[in-house]
mmCIF file of C-alpha atoms in Angstrom:
data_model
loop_
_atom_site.group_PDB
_atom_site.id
_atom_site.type_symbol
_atom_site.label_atom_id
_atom_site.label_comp_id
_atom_site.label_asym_id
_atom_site.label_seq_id
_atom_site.Cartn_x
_atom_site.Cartn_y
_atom_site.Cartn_z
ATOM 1 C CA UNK A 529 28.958 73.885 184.890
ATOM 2 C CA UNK A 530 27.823 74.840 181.307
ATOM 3 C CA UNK A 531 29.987 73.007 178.402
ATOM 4 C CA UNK A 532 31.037 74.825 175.731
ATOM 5 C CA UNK A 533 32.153 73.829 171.846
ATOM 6 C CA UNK A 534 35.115 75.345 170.307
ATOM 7 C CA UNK A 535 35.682 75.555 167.107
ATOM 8 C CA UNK A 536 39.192 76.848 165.218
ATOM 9 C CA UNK A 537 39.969 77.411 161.947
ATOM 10 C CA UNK A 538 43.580 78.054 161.025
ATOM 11 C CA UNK A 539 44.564 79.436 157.275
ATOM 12 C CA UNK A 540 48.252 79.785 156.247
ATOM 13 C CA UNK A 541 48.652 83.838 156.176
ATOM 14 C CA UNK A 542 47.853 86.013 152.903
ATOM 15 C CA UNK A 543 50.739 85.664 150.715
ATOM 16 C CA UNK A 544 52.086 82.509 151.840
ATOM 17 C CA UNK A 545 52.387 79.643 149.189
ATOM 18 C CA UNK A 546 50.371 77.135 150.112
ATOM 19 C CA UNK A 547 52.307 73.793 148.223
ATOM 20 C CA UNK A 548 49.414 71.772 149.188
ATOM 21 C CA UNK A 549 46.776 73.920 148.571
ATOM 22 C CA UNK A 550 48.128 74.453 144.914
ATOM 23 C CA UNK A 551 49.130 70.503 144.163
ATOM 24 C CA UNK A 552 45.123 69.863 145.310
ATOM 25 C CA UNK A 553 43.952 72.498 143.142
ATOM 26 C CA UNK A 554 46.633 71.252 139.957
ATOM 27 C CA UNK A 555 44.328 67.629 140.283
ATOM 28 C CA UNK A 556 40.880 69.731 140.635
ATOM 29 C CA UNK A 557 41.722 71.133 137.401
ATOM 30 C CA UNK A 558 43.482 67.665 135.944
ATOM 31 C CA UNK A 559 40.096 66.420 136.702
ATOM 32 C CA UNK A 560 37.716 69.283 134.744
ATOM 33 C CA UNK A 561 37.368 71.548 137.372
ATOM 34 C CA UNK A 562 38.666 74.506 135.245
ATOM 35 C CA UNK A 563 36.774 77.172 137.314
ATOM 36 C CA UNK A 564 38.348 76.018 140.698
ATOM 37 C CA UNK A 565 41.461 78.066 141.646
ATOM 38 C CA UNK A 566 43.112 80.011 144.778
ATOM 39 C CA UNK A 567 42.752 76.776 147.250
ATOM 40 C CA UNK A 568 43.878 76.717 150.718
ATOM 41 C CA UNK A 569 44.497 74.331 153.209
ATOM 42 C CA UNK A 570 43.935 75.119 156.421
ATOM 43 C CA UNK A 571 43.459 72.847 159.831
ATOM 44 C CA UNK A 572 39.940 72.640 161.905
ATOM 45 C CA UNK A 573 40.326 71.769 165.464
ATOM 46 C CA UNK A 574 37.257 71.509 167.814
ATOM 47 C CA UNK A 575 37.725 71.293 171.658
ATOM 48 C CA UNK A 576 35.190 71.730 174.721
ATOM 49 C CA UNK A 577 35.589 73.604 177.973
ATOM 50 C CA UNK A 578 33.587 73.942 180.447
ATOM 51 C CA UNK A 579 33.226 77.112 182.100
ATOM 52 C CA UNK A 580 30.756 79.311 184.066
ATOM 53 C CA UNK A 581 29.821 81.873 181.050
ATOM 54 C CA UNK A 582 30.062 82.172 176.948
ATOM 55 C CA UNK A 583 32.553 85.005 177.841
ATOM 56 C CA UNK A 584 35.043 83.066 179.847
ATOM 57 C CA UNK A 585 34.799 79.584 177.068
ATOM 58 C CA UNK A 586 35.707 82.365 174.957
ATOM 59 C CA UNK A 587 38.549 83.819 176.531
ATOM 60 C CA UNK A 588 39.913 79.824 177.009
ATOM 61 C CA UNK A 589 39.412 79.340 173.482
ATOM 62 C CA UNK A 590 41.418 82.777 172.135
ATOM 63 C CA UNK A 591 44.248 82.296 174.733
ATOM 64 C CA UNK A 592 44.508 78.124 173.966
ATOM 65 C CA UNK A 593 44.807 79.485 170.496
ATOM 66 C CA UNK A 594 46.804 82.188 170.896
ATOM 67 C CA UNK A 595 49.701 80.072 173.123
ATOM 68 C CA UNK A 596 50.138 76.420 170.671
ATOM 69 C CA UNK A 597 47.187 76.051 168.203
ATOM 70 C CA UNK A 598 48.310 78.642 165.585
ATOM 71 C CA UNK A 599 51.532 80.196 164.660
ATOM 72 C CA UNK A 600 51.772 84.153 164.381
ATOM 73 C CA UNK A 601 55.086 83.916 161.900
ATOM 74 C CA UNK A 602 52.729 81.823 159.276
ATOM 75 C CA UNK A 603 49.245 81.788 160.386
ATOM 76 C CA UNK A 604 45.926 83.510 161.486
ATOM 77 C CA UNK A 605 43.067 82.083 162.961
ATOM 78 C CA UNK A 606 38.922 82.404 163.716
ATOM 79 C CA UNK A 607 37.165 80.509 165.991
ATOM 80 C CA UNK A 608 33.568 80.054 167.466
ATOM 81 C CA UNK A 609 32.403 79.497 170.767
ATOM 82 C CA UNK A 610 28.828 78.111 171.605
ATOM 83 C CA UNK A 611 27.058 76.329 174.112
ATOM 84 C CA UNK A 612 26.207 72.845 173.982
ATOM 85 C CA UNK A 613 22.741 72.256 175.133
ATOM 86 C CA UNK A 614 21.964 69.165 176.803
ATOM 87 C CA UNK A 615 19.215 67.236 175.708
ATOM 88 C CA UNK A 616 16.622 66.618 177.526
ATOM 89 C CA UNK B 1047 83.754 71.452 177.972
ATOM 90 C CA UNK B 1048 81.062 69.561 177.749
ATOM 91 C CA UNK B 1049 77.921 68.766 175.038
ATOM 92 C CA UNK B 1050 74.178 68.102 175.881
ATOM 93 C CA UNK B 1051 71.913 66.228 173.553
ATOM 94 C CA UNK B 1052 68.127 66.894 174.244
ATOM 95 C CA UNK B 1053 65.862 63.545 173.890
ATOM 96 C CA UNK B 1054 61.844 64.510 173.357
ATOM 97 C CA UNK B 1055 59.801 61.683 172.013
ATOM 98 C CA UNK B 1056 60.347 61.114 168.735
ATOM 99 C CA UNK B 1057 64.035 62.409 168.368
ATOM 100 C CA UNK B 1058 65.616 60.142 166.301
ATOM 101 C CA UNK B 1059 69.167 62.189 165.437
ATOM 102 C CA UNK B 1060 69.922 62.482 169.217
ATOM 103 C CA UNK B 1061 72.564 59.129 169.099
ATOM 104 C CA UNK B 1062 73.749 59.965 166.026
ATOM 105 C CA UNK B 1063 74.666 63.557 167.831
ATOM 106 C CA UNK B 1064 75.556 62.091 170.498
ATOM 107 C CA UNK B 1065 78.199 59.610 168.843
ATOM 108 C CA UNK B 1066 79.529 62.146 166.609
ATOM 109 C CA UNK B 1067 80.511 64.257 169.146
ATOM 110 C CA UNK B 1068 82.003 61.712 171.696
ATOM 111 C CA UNK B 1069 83.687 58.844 169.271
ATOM 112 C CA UNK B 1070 84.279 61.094 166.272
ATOM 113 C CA UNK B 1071 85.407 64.366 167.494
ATOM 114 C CA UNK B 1072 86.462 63.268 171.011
ATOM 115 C CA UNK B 1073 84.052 65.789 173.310
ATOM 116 C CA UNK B 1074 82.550 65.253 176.297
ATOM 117 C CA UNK B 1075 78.239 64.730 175.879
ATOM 118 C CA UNK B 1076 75.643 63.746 178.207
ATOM 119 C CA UNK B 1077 71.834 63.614 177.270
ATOM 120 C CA UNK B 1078 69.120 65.633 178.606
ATOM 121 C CA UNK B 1079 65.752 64.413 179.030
ATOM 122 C CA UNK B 1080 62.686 66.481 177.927
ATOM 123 C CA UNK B 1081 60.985 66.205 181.136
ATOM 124 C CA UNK B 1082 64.458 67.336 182.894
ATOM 125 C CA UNK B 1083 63.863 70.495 184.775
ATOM 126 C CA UNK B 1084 67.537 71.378 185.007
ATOM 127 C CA UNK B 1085 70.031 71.905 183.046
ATOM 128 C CA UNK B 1086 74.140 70.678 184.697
ATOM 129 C CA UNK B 1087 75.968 73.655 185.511
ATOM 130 C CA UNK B 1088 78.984 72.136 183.280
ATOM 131 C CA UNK B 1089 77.042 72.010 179.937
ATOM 132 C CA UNK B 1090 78.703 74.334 177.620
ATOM 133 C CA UNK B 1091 76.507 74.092 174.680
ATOM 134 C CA UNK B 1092 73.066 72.215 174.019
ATOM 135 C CA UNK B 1093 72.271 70.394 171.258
ATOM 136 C CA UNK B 1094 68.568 70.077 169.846
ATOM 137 C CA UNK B 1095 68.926 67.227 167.804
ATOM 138 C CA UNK B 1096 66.756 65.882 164.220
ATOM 139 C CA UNK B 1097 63.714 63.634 164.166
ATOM 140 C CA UNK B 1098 60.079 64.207 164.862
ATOM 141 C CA UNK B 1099 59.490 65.452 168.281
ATOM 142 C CA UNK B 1100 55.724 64.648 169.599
ATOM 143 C CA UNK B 1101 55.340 63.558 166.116
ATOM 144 C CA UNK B 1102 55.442 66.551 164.287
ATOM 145 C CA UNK B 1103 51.889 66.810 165.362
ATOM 146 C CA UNK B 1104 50.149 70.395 165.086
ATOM 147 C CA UNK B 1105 53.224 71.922 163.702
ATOM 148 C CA UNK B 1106 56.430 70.328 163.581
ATOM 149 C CA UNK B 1107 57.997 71.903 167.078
ATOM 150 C CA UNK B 1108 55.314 72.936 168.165
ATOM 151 C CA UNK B 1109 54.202 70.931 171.052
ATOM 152 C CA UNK B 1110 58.539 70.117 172.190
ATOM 153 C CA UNK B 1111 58.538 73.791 172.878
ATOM 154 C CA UNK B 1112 56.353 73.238 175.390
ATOM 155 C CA UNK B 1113 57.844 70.140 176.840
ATOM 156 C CA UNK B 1114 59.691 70.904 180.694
ATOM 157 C CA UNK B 1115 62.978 71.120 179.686
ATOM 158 C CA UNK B 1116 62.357 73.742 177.024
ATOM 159 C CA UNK B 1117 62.135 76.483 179.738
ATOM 160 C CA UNK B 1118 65.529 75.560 180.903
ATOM 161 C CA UNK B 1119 66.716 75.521 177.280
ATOM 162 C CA UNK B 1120 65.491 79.328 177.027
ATOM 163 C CA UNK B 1121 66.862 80.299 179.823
ATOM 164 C CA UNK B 1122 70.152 78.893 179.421
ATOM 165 C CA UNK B 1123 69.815 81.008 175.524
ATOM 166 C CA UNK B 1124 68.875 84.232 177.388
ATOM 167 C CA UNK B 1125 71.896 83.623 180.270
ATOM 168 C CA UNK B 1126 73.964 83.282 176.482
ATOM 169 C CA UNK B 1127 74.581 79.801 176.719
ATOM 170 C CA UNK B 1128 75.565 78.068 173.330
ATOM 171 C CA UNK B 1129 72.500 76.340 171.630
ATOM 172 C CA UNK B 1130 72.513 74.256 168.315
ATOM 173 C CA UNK B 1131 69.062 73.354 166.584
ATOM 174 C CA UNK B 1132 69.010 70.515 163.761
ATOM 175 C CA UNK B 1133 66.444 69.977 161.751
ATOM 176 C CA UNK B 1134 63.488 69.340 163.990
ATOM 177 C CA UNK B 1135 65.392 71.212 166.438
ATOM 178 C CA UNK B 1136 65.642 74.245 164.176
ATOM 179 C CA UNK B 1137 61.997 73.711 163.878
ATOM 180 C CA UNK B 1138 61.522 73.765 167.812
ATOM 181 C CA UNK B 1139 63.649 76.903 168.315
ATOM 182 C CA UNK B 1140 61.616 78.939 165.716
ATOM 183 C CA UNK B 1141 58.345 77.596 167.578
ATOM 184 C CA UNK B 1142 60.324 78.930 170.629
ATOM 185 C CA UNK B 1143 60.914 82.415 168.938
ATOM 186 C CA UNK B 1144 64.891 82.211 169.717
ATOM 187 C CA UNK B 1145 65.046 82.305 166.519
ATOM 188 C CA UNK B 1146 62.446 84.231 164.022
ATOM 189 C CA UNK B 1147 60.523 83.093 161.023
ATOM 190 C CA UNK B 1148 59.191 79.564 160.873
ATOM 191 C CA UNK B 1149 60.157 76.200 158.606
ATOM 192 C CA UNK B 1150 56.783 75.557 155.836
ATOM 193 C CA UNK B 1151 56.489 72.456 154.099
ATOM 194 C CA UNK B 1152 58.992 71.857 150.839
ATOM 195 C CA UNK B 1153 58.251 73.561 148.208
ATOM 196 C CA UNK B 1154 58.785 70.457 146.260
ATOM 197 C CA UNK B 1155 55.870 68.985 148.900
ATOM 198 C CA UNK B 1156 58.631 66.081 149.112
ATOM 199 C CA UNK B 1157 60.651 64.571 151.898
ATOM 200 C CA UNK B 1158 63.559 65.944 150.695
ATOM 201 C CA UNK B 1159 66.932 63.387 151.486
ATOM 202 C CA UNK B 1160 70.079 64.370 149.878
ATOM 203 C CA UNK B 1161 73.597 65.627 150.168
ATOM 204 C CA UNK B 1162 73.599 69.796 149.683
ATOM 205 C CA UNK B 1163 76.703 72.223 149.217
ATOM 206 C CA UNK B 1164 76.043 74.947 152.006
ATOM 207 C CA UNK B 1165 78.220 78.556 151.821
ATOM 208 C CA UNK B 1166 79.875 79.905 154.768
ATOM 209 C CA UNK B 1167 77.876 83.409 154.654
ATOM 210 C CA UNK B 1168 79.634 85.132 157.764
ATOM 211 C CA UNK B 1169 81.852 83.268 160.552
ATOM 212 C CA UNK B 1170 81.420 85.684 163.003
ATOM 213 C CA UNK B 1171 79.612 83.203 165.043
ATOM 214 C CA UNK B 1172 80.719 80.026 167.603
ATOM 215 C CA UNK B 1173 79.106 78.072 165.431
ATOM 216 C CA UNK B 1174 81.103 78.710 162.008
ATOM 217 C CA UNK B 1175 84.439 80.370 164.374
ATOM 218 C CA UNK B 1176 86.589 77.878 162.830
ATOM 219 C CA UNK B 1177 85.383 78.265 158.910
ATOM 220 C CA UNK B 1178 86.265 81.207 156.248
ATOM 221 C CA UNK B 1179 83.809 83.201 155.077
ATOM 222 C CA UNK B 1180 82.969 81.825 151.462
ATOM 223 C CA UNK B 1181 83.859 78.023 152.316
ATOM 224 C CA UNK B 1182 81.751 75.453 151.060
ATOM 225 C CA UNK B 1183 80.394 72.346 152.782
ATOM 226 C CA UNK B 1184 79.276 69.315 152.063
ATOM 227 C CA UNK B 1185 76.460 68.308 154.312
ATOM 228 C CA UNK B 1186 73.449 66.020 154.174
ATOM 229 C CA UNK B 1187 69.920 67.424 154.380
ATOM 230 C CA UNK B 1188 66.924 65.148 155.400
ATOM 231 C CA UNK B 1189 63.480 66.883 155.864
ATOM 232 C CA UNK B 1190 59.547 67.670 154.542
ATOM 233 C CA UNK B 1191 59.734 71.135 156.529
ATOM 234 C CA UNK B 1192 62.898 73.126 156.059
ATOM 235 C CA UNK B 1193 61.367 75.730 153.499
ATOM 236 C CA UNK B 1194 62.794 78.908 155.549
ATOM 237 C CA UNK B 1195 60.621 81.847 156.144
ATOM 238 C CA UNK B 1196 60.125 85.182 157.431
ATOM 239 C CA UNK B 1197 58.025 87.950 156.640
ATOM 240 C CA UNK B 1198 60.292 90.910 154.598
ATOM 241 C CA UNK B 1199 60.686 93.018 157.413
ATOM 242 C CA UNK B 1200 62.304 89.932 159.391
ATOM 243 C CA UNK B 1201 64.558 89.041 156.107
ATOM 244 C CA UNK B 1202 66.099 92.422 156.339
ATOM 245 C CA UNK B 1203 66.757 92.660 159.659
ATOM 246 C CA UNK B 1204 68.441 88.978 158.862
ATOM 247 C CA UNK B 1205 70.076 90.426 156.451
ATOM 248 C CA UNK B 1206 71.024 93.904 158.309
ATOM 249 C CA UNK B 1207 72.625 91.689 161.533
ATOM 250 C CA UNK B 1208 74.793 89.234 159.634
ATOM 251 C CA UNK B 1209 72.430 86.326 161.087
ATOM 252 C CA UNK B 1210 72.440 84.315 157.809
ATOM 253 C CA UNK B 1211 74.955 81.657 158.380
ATOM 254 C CA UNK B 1212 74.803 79.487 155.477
ATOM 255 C CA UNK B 1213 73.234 79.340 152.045
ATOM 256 C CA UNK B 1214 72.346 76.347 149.806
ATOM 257 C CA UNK B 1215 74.712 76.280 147.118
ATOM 258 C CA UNK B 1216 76.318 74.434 144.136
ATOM 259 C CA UNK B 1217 79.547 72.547 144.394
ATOM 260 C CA UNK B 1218 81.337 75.982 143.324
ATOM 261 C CA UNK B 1219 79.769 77.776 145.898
ATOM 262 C CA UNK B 1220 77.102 79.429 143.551
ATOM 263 C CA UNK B 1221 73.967 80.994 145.579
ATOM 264 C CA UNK B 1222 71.451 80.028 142.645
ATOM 265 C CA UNK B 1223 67.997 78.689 142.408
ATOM 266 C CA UNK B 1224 68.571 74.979 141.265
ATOM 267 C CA UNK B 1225 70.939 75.027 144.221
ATOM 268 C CA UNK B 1226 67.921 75.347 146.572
ATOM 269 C CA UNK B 1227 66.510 71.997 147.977
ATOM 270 C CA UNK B 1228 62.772 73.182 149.470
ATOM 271 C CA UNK B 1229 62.103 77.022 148.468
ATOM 272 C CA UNK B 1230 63.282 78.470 151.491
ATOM 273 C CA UNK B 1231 63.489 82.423 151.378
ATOM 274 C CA UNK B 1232 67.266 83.452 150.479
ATOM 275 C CA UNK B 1233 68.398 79.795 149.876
ATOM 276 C CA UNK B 1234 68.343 80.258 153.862
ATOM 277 C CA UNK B 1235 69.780 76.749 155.401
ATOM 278 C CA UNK B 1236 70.934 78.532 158.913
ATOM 279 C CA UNK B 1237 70.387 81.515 160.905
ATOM 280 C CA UNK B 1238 72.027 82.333 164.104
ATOM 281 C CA UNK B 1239 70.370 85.265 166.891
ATOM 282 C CA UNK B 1240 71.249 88.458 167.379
ATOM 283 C CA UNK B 1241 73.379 87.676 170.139
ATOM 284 C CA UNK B 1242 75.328 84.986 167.947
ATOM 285 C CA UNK B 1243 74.612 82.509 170.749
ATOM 286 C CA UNK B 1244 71.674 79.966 168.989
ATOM 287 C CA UNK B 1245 71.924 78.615 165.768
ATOM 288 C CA UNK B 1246 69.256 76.812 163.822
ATOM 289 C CA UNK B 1247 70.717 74.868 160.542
ATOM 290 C CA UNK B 1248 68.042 72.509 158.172
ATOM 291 C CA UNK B 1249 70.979 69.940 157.293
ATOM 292 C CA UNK B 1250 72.278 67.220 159.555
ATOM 293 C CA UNK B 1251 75.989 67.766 160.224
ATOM 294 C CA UNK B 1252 76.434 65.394 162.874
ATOM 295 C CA UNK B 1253 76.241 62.618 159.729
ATOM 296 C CA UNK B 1254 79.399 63.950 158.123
ATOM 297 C CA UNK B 1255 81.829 63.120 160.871
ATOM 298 C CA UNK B 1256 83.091 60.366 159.986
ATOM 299 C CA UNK B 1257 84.364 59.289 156.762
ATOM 300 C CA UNK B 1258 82.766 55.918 156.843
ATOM 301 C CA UNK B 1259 79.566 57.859 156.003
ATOM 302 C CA UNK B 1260 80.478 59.289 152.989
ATOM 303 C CA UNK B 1261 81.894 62.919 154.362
ATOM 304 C CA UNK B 1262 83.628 65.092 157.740
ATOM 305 C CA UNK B 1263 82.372 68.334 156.705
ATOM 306 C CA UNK B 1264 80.331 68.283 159.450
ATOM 307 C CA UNK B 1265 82.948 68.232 161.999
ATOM 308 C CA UNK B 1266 83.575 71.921 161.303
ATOM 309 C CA UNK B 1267 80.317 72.914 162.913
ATOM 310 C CA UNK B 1268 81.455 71.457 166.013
ATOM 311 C CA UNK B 1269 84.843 71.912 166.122
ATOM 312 C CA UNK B 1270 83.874 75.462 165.413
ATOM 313 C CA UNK B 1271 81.696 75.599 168.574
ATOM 314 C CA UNK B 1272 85.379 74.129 170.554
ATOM 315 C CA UNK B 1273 87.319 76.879 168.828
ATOM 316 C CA UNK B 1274 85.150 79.571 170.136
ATOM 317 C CA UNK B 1275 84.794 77.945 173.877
ATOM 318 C CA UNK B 1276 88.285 77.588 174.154
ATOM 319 C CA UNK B 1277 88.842 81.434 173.162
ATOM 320 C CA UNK B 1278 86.575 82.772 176.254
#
């Protein structure tokens, strides 16, 4: 069965002070970095599934997300699904 | 009457609940385990105690609301059984959504570990049946994600239902800024559901039940939760 590689990407929501984000970006600018500003933190998870079509990984990936890996209250997410080829 | 502390990996406030409610204030407790798929028919109220369940990993809550025992949990909320979340528990029954809005990191971006006055906001709950409205507590806090929020539409409806319990305030019972330990929205320390049946509080007030540790004020939550079993 083809193996897929997912990759999520999950930002604190629009609006929501990010304390990290902000302490990182008070050092970036301690340090020079005076043209740096608006940082966010976000998390990066990768996972692989194997399943029988692009369309189904997918639909594993969105519903994994959608039940634990992000929270709706706080958070939105992207991801990416694509094939990993074996090599030959 | 009886009291049921829930043990996931990682609790680490479950004896402390445990002994506060059997050798301080007398009550009958038994612990559950997270993998338990039932719930005893004679537990009155459950108890979701501090710590770091599964290691606050992902989110802190995140991955206990998912453990076996949290389905029972729910269900036993939804049937309107009594259920108190501390702390990481408050933090697992926002991941749960029995209660709304979510816990962010301090605003400080500390580990925040300190006594805090709290305000009685309404008593119309079991949790605060045996408090005045107005009262203020004494009660420890000890935490890195308690910074309450909830989108505005959610704060309203908070605000709208009376489900604001308590409020971080000064020692004269003073709602004001310096008062509040990690940012959270409202000075919000505890909400309760609509149906007044699950609370979620930030501080710890199973640590100030006995006077040994500096303060009872805690006892009130509890004996509040008696007060109202013993009425019904």
């Amino acid at each position: 069965m083809p193996k897929y590689l997912a990759k999520v990407k999950v930002m604190l929501k629009k609006g929501i002070l990010d304390v990290q984000g902000k302490t990182v970006e008070n050092s970036l600018r301690t340090l020079g970095f005076d043209t740096i500003s608006n940082i966010r933190i976000g998390k990066y998870i990768t996972f692989e599934i194997e399943a029988e079509s692009l369309e189904k990984a997918n639909y594993v990936a969105n519903t994994a997300t959608d039940k634990l890996l992000y929270n709706p209250n706080i958070e939105t997410y992207s991801y990416e699904v694509d094939e990993i080829l074996e090599e030959k | 009457m009886k009291f049921a502390v829930v043990i996931f990996p990682g609790s680490n406030c479950d004896h402390d609940a445990y002994y506060a409610l059997k050798h301080n204030l007398g009550f009958e407790v038994t612990f559950l385990w997270h993998k338990d798929t039932t719930i005893p028919n004679d537990i009155d109220c459950i108890i979701l105690p501090g710590g770091f369940s599964y290691g606050d990993y992902l989110r802190a809550g995140a991955i206990a609301r998912f453990s076996p025992i949290m389905r029972e949990v729910i269900s036993f909320a939804k049937r309107g059984g009594l259920v108190l979340g501390i702390c990481n528990g408050f933090q697992i029954l926002t991941e749960s959504q029995l209660l709304p809005g979510a816990l962010l990191k301090n605003y400080s971006l500390k580990f925040v570990c300190k006594d805090v006055f709290l305000k009685v906001i309404n008593n119309n709950s079991p949790f605060t049946s045996f408090m005045k409205v107005g009262d203020v507590l004494r009660i420890p806090i000890a935490h890195f994600e308690g910074n309450y929020y909830a989108d505005e539409y959610i704060i309203k409806q908070l605000e709208d239902n009376e489900q604001i319990v308590f409020q971080y305030c000064d020692e004269f019972g003073k709602v004001t800024e310096d008062a509040n330990p990690n940012g959270s929205l409202k000075n919000i320390a505890a909400i309760v559901n609509k149906n007044r049946n699950v609370l979620g509080m930030m501080p710890h007030p199973e640590r100030y039940c006995d006077p040994i540790l500096g303060g009872t004020d805690g006892k009130l939550v509890f004996m509040s939760i008696v007060n109202f079993l013993n009425k019904i």
